[in-house]
mmCIF file of C-alpha atoms and ligand atoms in Angstrom:
data_model
loop_
_atom_site.group_PDB
_atom_site.id
_atom_site.type_symbol
_atom_site.label_atom_id
_atom_site.label_comp_id
_atom_site.label_asym_id
_atom_site.label_seq_id
_atom_site.Cartn_x
_atom_site.Cartn_y
_atom_site.Cartn_z
ATOM 1 C CA UNK A 236 0.000 0.000 0.000
ATOM 2 C CA UNK A 237 2.648 2.508 1.060
ATOM 3 C CA UNK A 238 5.006 1.076 -1.564
ATOM 4 C CA UNK A 239 2.285 1.488 -4.178
ATOM 5 C CA UNK A 240 1.955 5.163 -3.260
ATOM 6 C CA UNK A 241 5.681 5.737 -3.649
ATOM 7 C CA UNK A 242 5.776 3.873 -6.949
ATOM 8 C CA UNK A 243 2.887 5.959 -8.281
ATOM 9 C CA UNK A 244 4.633 9.161 -7.267
ATOM 10 C CA UNK A 245 7.907 8.171 -8.854
ATOM 11 C CA UNK A 246 6.251 6.995 -12.043
ATOM 12 C CA UNK A 247 3.839 9.938 -12.357
ATOM 13 C CA UNK A 248 4.267 12.476 -15.134
ATOM 14 C CA UNK A 249 4.809 15.319 -12.673
ATOM 15 C CA UNK A 250 7.987 16.208 -10.836
ATOM 16 C CA UNK A 251 7.466 15.216 -7.192
ATOM 17 C CA UNK A 252 9.252 16.377 -4.062
ATOM 18 C CA UNK A 253 10.479 14.330 -1.129
ATOM 19 C CA UNK A 254 11.408 15.960 2.165
ATOM 20 C CA UNK A 255 14.075 14.584 4.432
ATOM 21 C CA UNK A 256 13.060 13.289 7.837
ATOM 22 C CA UNK A 257 15.240 11.813 10.551
ATOM 23 C CA UNK A 258 12.799 11.091 13.362
ATOM 24 C CA UNK A 259 9.105 10.404 13.797
ATOM 25 C CA UNK A 260 8.622 14.050 14.830
ATOM 26 C CA UNK A 261 10.336 15.482 11.766
ATOM 27 C CA UNK A 262 8.398 12.996 9.627
ATOM 28 C CA UNK A 263 5.103 14.264 11.080
ATOM 29 C CA UNK A 264 6.090 17.863 10.438
ATOM 30 C CA UNK A 265 7.067 17.149 6.815
ATOM 31 C CA UNK A 266 3.801 15.319 6.253
ATOM 32 C CA UNK A 267 1.835 18.214 7.760
ATOM 33 C CA UNK A 268 3.704 20.616 5.473
ATOM 34 C CA UNK A 269 2.191 18.757 2.541
ATOM 35 C CA UNK A 270 4.958 16.463 1.346
ATOM 36 C CA UNK A 271 3.572 13.349 -0.302
ATOM 37 C CA UNK A 272 6.650 11.251 0.429
ATOM 38 C CA UNK A 273 9.683 11.349 2.713
ATOM 39 C CA UNK A 274 13.379 10.665 2.391
ATOM 40 C CA UNK A 275 14.835 8.887 5.426
ATOM 41 C CA UNK A 276 18.242 10.465 5.025
ATOM 42 C CA UNK A 277 21.353 8.632 6.182
ATOM 43 C CA UNK A 278 23.131 11.917 6.815
ATOM 44 C CA UNK A 279 20.290 13.360 8.853
ATOM 45 C CA UNK A 280 19.602 10.240 10.870
ATOM 46 C CA UNK A 281 23.323 9.900 11.612
ATOM 47 C CA UNK A 282 23.479 13.574 12.577
ATOM 48 C CA UNK A 283 20.514 13.219 14.903
ATOM 49 C CA UNK A 284 22.337 10.309 16.555
ATOM 50 C CA UNK A 285 25.435 12.496 16.765
ATOM 51 C CA UNK A 286 27.575 10.222 14.588
ATOM 52 C CA UNK A 287 29.249 10.562 11.185
ATOM 53 C CA UNK A 288 27.542 9.558 7.934
ATOM 54 C CA UNK A 289 29.991 6.672 7.472
ATOM 55 C CA UNK A 290 27.837 3.727 8.463
ATOM 56 C CA UNK A 291 28.846 4.455 11.996
ATOM 57 C CA UNK A 292 25.234 3.802 12.981
ATOM 58 C CA UNK A 293 24.289 0.171 12.402
ATOM 59 C CA UNK A 294 21.544 -0.648 9.937
ATOM 60 C CA UNK A 295 19.349 -1.923 12.749
ATOM 61 C CA UNK A 296 19.711 1.433 14.511
ATOM 62 C CA UNK A 297 18.750 3.247 11.321
ATOM 63 C CA UNK A 298 15.899 0.878 10.557
ATOM 64 C CA UNK A 299 14.562 1.267 14.089
ATOM 65 C CA UNK A 300 14.215 4.990 13.492
ATOM 66 C CA UNK A 301 12.736 4.592 10.022
ATOM 67 C CA UNK A 302 10.283 2.010 11.320
ATOM 68 C CA UNK A 303 9.150 4.439 14.023
ATOM 69 C CA UNK A 304 8.765 7.131 11.356
ATOM 70 C CA UNK A 305 6.648 4.806 9.204
ATOM 71 C CA UNK A 306 4.485 4.119 12.222
ATOM 72 C CA UNK A 307 3.697 7.817 12.660
ATOM 73 C CA UNK A 308 2.951 8.982 9.110
ATOM 74 C CA UNK A 309 0.800 7.757 6.271
ATOM 75 C CA UNK A 310 2.977 9.080 3.462
ATOM 76 C CA UNK A 311 5.496 6.640 1.975
ATOM 77 C CA UNK A 312 9.145 6.627 3.008
ATOM 78 C CA UNK A 313 12.127 6.055 0.758
ATOM 79 C CA UNK A 314 14.983 4.906 2.968
ATOM 80 C CA UNK A 315 18.563 5.852 2.273
ATOM 81 C CA UNK A 316 20.195 2.425 2.233
ATOM 82 C CA UNK A 317 23.711 3.790 1.691
ATOM 83 C CA UNK A 318 25.810 1.141 -0.055
ATOM 84 C CA UNK A 319 23.678 -1.664 1.356
ATOM 85 C CA UNK A 320 25.336 -2.028 4.774
ATOM 86 C CA UNK A 321 27.646 -4.775 3.526
ATOM 87 C CA UNK A 322 27.387 -7.101 0.555
ATOM 88 C CA UNK A 323 24.366 -8.506 -1.323
ATOM 89 C CA UNK A 324 23.487 -10.681 1.650
ATOM 90 C CA UNK A 325 23.139 -7.691 3.959
ATOM 91 C CA UNK A 326 21.010 -6.012 1.287
ATOM 92 C CA UNK A 327 18.643 -8.980 1.226
ATOM 93 C CA UNK A 328 18.162 -8.947 4.972
ATOM 94 C CA UNK A 329 17.720 -5.173 5.147
ATOM 95 C CA UNK A 330 15.130 -5.188 2.358
ATOM 96 C CA UNK A 331 13.120 -7.997 3.959
ATOM 97 C CA UNK A 332 13.071 -6.166 7.273
ATOM 98 C CA UNK A 333 12.177 -2.859 5.653
ATOM 99 C CA UNK A 334 9.339 -4.387 3.679
ATOM 100 C CA UNK A 335 7.898 -5.844 6.869
ATOM 101 C CA UNK A 336 8.226 -2.484 8.616
ATOM 102 C CA UNK A 337 6.135 -0.741 5.960
ATOM 103 C CA UNK A 338 8.981 1.222 4.399
ATOM 104 C CA UNK A 339 8.130 1.899 0.738
ATOM 105 C CA UNK A 340 11.529 1.701 -0.893
ATOM 106 C CA UNK A 341 15.290 1.741 -0.559
ATOM 107 C CA UNK A 342 17.971 3.746 -2.316
ATOM 108 C CA UNK A 343 21.307 1.983 -2.766
ATOM 109 C CA UNK A 344 24.465 3.769 -3.884
ATOM 110 C CA UNK A 345 27.389 2.321 -5.810
ATOM 111 C CA UNK A 346 30.117 3.067 -3.278
ATOM 112 C CA UNK A 347 32.025 0.743 -0.979
ATOM 113 C CA UNK A 348 31.044 -0.163 2.567
ATOM 114 C CA UNK A 349 31.535 1.739 4.811
ATOM 115 C CA UNK A 350 30.569 4.713 2.688
ATOM 116 C CA UNK A 351 31.345 8.360 3.297
ATOM 117 C CA UNK A 352 28.969 11.247 2.687
ATOM 118 C CA UNK A 353 29.132 12.521 -0.898
ATOM 119 C CA UNK A 354 30.117 16.020 0.198
ATOM 120 C CA UNK A 355 33.070 15.217 2.457
ATOM 121 C CA UNK A 356 36.504 16.012 1.097
ATOM 122 C CA UNK A 357 38.804 13.199 0.156
ATOM 123 C CA UNK A 358 38.761 10.349 -2.329
ATOM 124 C CA UNK A 359 35.555 8.391 -2.764
ATOM 125 C CA UNK A 360 35.721 4.953 -4.311
ATOM 126 C CA UNK A 361 33.098 3.384 -6.550
ATOM 127 C CA UNK A 362 32.087 -0.262 -6.218
ATOM 128 C CA UNK A 363 32.460 -2.380 -9.323
ATOM 129 C CA UNK A 364 29.470 -2.353 -11.638
ATOM 130 C CA UNK A 365 29.012 -6.114 -11.268
ATOM 131 C CA UNK A 366 29.089 -6.012 -7.488
ATOM 132 C CA UNK A 367 26.500 -3.252 -7.412
ATOM 133 C CA UNK A 368 24.268 -4.946 -9.974
ATOM 134 C CA UNK A 369 24.250 -7.968 -7.672
ATOM 135 C CA UNK A 370 22.989 -5.763 -4.848
ATOM 136 C CA UNK A 371 20.204 -4.337 -7.019
ATOM 137 C CA UNK A 372 19.134 -7.826 -8.052
ATOM 138 C CA UNK A 373 19.330 -9.073 -4.471
ATOM 139 C CA UNK A 374 17.139 -6.166 -3.331
ATOM 140 C CA UNK A 375 14.533 -6.796 -6.033
ATOM 141 C CA UNK A 376 14.479 -10.522 -5.281
ATOM 142 C CA UNK A 377 13.968 -9.895 -1.548
ATOM 143 C CA UNK A 378 11.168 -7.340 -1.543
ATOM 144 C CA UNK A 379 7.967 -8.597 0.015
ATOM 145 C CA UNK A 380 5.678 -6.087 -1.711
ATOM 146 C CA UNK A 381 5.681 -6.166 -5.526
ATOM 147 C CA UNK A 382 5.536 -2.354 -5.586
ATOM 148 C CA UNK A 383 8.530 -1.883 -3.269
ATOM 149 C CA UNK A 384 10.835 0.617 -4.960
ATOM 150 C CA UNK A 385 14.553 0.011 -5.429
ATOM 151 C CA UNK A 386 16.425 3.139 -6.452
ATOM 152 C CA UNK A 387 19.939 2.718 -7.855
ATOM 153 C CA UNK A 388 22.093 5.735 -7.105
ATOM 154 C CA UNK A 389 25.266 6.295 -8.984
ATOM 155 C CA UNK A 390 28.043 8.273 -7.382
ATOM 156 C CA UNK A 391 30.091 8.350 -10.581
ATOM 157 C CA UNK A 392 29.963 12.153 -10.790
ATOM 158 C CA UNK A 393 30.752 12.505 -7.072
ATOM 159 C CA UNK A 394 33.786 10.221 -7.470
ATOM 160 C CA UNK A 395 35.038 12.094 -10.534
ATOM 161 C CA UNK A 396 34.555 9.128 -12.860
ATOM 162 C CA UNK A 397 32.949 11.312 -15.499
ATOM 163 C CA UNK A 398 29.670 11.754 -17.322
ATOM 164 C CA UNK A 399 30.007 8.805 -19.680
ATOM 165 C CA UNK A 400 30.713 6.480 -16.779
ATOM 166 C CA UNK A 401 27.666 7.828 -14.919
ATOM 167 C CA UNK A 402 25.448 7.156 -17.907
ATOM 168 C CA UNK A 403 26.954 3.735 -18.517
ATOM 169 C CA UNK A 404 26.436 2.735 -14.878
ATOM 170 C CA UNK A 405 22.850 4.004 -14.855
ATOM 171 C CA UNK A 406 22.151 1.871 -17.913
ATOM 172 C CA UNK A 407 23.628 -1.230 -16.302
ATOM 173 C CA UNK A 408 21.651 -0.671 -13.097
ATOM 174 C CA UNK A 409 18.484 -0.160 -15.113
ATOM 175 C CA UNK A 410 19.110 -3.511 -16.813
ATOM 176 C CA UNK A 411 19.646 -5.116 -13.390
ATOM 177 C CA UNK A 412 16.092 -4.171 -12.426
ATOM 178 C CA UNK A 413 16.293 -0.787 -10.673
ATOM 179 C CA UNK A 414 12.954 1.013 -10.514
ATOM 180 C CA UNK A 415 14.554 4.467 -10.686
ATOM 181 C CA UNK A 416 17.989 6.022 -11.002
ATOM 182 C CA UNK A 417 19.348 8.653 -8.641
ATOM 183 C CA UNK A 418 22.087 10.754 -10.147
ATOM 184 C CA UNK A 419 24.043 12.700 -7.562
ATOM 185 C CA UNK A 420 26.238 15.750 -8.104
ATOM 186 C CA UNK A 421 28.190 18.087 -5.862
ATOM 187 C CA UNK A 422 28.538 20.879 -8.390
ATOM 188 C CA UNK A 423 27.305 24.338 -7.442
ATOM 189 C CA UNK A 424 25.132 24.416 -10.573
ATOM 190 C CA UNK A 425 22.927 21.869 -12.278
ATOM 191 C CA UNK A 426 25.034 21.593 -15.454
ATOM 192 C CA UNK A 427 26.099 17.961 -15.265
ATOM 193 C CA UNK A 428 22.723 16.879 -13.926
ATOM 194 C CA UNK A 429 20.940 18.544 -16.828
ATOM 195 C CA UNK A 430 23.277 16.953 -19.322
ATOM 196 C CA UNK A 431 22.713 13.568 -17.719
ATOM 197 C CA UNK A 432 18.936 14.044 -17.860
ATOM 198 C CA UNK A 433 19.131 14.978 -21.537
ATOM 199 C CA UNK A 434 21.178 11.920 -22.406
ATOM 200 C CA UNK A 435 19.078 9.640 -20.192
ATOM 201 C CA UNK A 436 15.964 10.431 -22.248
ATOM 202 C CA UNK A 437 13.493 9.462 -19.512
ATOM 203 C CA UNK A 438 14.333 5.767 -19.854
ATOM 204 C CA UNK A 439 13.438 5.245 -16.202
ATOM 205 C CA UNK A 440 12.406 7.763 -13.516
ATOM 206 C CA UNK A 441 15.299 10.025 -12.582
ATOM 207 C CA UNK A 442 15.807 11.346 -9.050
ATOM 208 C CA UNK A 443 18.056 14.228 -8.047
ATOM 209 C CA UNK A 444 19.305 15.798 -4.808
ATOM 210 C CA UNK A 445 19.819 19.543 -5.312
ATOM 211 C CA UNK A 446 21.780 20.334 -2.169
ATOM 212 C CA UNK A 447 24.760 22.123 -3.705
ATOM 213 C CA UNK A 448 22.767 23.409 -6.699
ATOM 214 C CA UNK A 449 19.729 24.454 -4.682
ATOM 215 C CA UNK A 450 19.648 27.838 -6.476
ATOM 216 C CA UNK A 451 18.390 26.186 -9.659
ATOM 217 C CA UNK A 452 14.724 27.074 -10.225
ATOM 218 C CA UNK A 453 12.484 24.045 -9.878
ATOM 219 C CA UNK A 454 10.980 24.648 -13.328
ATOM 220 C CA UNK A 455 14.331 23.702 -14.821
ATOM 221 C CA UNK A 456 13.990 20.256 -13.232
ATOM 222 C CA UNK A 457 10.411 19.948 -14.417
ATOM 223 C CA UNK A 458 11.326 20.786 -17.982
ATOM 224 C CA UNK A 459 14.153 18.257 -17.859
ATOM 225 C CA UNK A 460 11.645 15.532 -16.926
ATOM 226 C CA UNK A 461 13.065 14.867 -13.464
ATOM 227 C CA UNK A 462 10.725 12.454 -11.652
ATOM 228 C CA UNK A 463 11.634 13.338 -8.064
ATOM 229 C CA UNK A 464 13.568 16.008 -6.258
ATOM 230 C CA UNK A 465 14.831 15.175 -2.776
ATOM 231 C CA UNK A 466 15.374 17.968 -0.249
ATOM 232 C CA UNK A 467 17.830 15.731 1.529
ATOM 233 C CA UNK A 468 18.915 17.536 4.681
ATOM 234 C CA UNK A 469 16.853 20.687 5.079
ATOM 235 C CA UNK A 470 14.856 19.592 8.079
ATOM 236 C CA UNK A 471 17.858 18.585 10.178
ATOM 237 C CA UNK A 472 19.747 21.718 9.165
ATOM 238 C CA UNK A 473 16.747 23.873 10.045
ATOM 239 C CA UNK A 474 16.452 22.219 13.432
ATOM 240 C CA UNK A 475 20.161 22.630 14.198
ATOM 241 C CA UNK A 476 19.972 26.364 13.419
ATOM 242 C CA UNK A 477 16.821 26.861 15.468
ATOM 243 C CA UNK A 478 18.042 24.817 18.447
ATOM 244 C CA UNK A 479 21.431 26.482 18.439
ATOM 245 C CA UNK A 480 19.950 29.980 18.361
ATOM 246 C CA UNK A 481 17.369 29.391 21.077
ATOM 247 C CA UNK A 482 19.573 27.386 23.443
ATOM 248 C CA UNK A 483 22.377 29.941 23.272
ATOM 249 C CA UNK A 484 19.985 32.828 23.956
ATOM 250 C CA UNK A 485 18.549 31.008 26.970
ATOM 251 C CA UNK A 486 22.027 30.168 28.204
ATOM 252 C CA UNK A 487 23.231 33.761 27.872
ATOM 253 C CA UNK A 488 20.209 35.342 29.501
ATOM 254 C CA UNK A 489 19.264 32.597 31.926
ATOM 255 C CA UNK A 490 15.753 33.597 30.949
ATOM 256 C CA UNK A 491 13.265 32.195 28.445
ATOM 257 C CA UNK A 492 10.303 34.439 29.093
ATOM 258 C CA UNK A 493 10.494 36.435 25.860
ATOM 259 C CA UNK A 494 11.019 33.535 23.498
ATOM 260 C CA UNK A 495 7.567 32.016 23.428
ATOM 261 C CA UNK A 496 6.727 33.628 20.091
ATOM 262 C CA UNK A 497 9.859 32.049 18.602
ATOM 263 C CA UNK A 498 9.288 28.452 19.624
ATOM 264 C CA UNK A 499 6.308 26.165 19.217
ATOM 265 C CA UNK A 500 3.837 25.797 22.040
ATOM 266 C CA UNK A 501 3.700 22.804 24.311
ATOM 267 C CA UNK A 502 0.207 22.343 22.953
ATOM 268 C CA UNK A 503 1.707 21.951 19.475
ATOM 269 C CA UNK A 504 3.926 19.165 20.810
ATOM 270 C CA UNK A 505 0.839 17.514 22.325
ATOM 271 C CA UNK A 506 -0.897 17.697 18.964
ATOM 272 C CA UNK A 507 2.070 16.279 17.054
ATOM 273 C CA UNK A 508 2.385 13.413 19.507
ATOM 274 C CA UNK A 509 -1.322 12.475 19.579
ATOM 275 C CA UNK A 510 -1.811 13.493 23.186
ATOM 276 C CA UNK A 511 -5.434 14.402 22.570
ATOM 277 C CA UNK A 512 -6.214 11.146 20.823
ATOM 278 C CA UNK A 513 -4.935 9.259 23.872
ATOM 279 C CA UNK A 514 -7.099 11.403 26.134
ATOM 280 C CA UNK A 515 -10.155 10.517 24.044
ATOM 281 C CA UNK A 516 -9.141 6.865 24.033
ATOM 282 C CA UNK A 517 -8.924 6.896 27.815
ATOM 283 C CA UNK A 518 -12.593 7.807 27.976
ATOM 284 C CA UNK A 519 -13.355 4.743 25.921
ATOM 285 C CA UNK A 520 -10.940 2.186 27.327
ATOM 286 C CA UNK A 521 -9.990 3.117 30.889
ATOM 287 C CA UNK A 522 -12.173 1.794 33.652
ATOM 288 C CA UNK A 523 -14.393 4.631 34.976
ATOM 289 C CA UNK A 524 -12.791 6.444 37.869
ATOM 290 C CA UNK A 525 -9.253 5.312 36.939
ATOM 291 C CA UNK A 526 -6.543 7.916 36.452
ATOM 292 C CA UNK A 527 -3.725 7.241 33.952
HETATM 293 C C1 SPV B 111 21.550 11.638 2.532
HETATM 294 O O1 SPV B 111 20.637 12.454 2.734
HETATM 295 O O2 SPV B 111 22.049 10.947 3.424
HETATM 296 C C2 SPV B 111 22.081 11.468 1.188
HETATM 297 C C3 SPV B 111 22.109 12.607 0.303
HETATM 298 O O3 SPV B 111 22.568 10.400 0.887
HETATM 299 S S1 SPV B 111 23.661 13.353 0.444
HETATM 300 O O4 SPV B 111 23.880 13.706 1.818
HETATM 301 O O5 SPV B 111 23.588 14.482 -0.439
HETATM 302 O O6 SPV B 111 24.662 12.412 -0.018
HETATM 303 MG MG1 MG B 112 23.036 9.262 2.478
#
């Protein structure tokens, strides 16, 4: 059901937008903002755990969070599966668990395990095409829902392997059964992404992550036939800025009395966490006269 929703979004004619989430709370907020699907970002989940985006968090830790997110929203979640948390065998186990947890799809990238974030300095190494094709096939063969979405992400441009290599890899991953291709870039403009999209000719839905080229107007992506745009880290970055600002003000002043207009109400937290639904449920289920 949730996988079907994600598949429909990815395969629709329109350009769709996925918002990053890294916790059940951020997932609820993104859903309330109107996003029809969410990106369970490896970077953001790692950051919220206070660890590096280098598979420092185990896949069971990550899945635990994504599972809790799926439990709290009705929009589908595409999980960042990094490079698969190991080899094809790890991919199979992760995909089976994710399918059971109601996660709609996984994105696998063609780097080695442990991976590093695409934007960190230093050399980044690509996995061999054959090894990565095996992971794509293993993921497709392990999904429990026929609509589960497997996105193959090539890091060829990130690793400096060039545009022809990126296109060649995307073709090979498409042949291996990927449902969509994610082409990642760390350029400050959308040049190489646009060229890729032109040469790809809408063979399979194309997904992009405009973090470094966020200045590009969205219409450019629409005209290029991009299936999905992922805002991959904006929620965690927004929360870091807001938390840092408010906590430092409170620390400096030892006073919080004039900040209420700047932070959400406690009532808002109650609403986001279903407090009022539980209160209503108590009336129905708790024995009369019982408290709590
Ligand atoms: C993530 O959100 O973890 C991603 C996208 O993989 S990026 O950080 O741009 O590599
Ligand atoms: Mg990631």
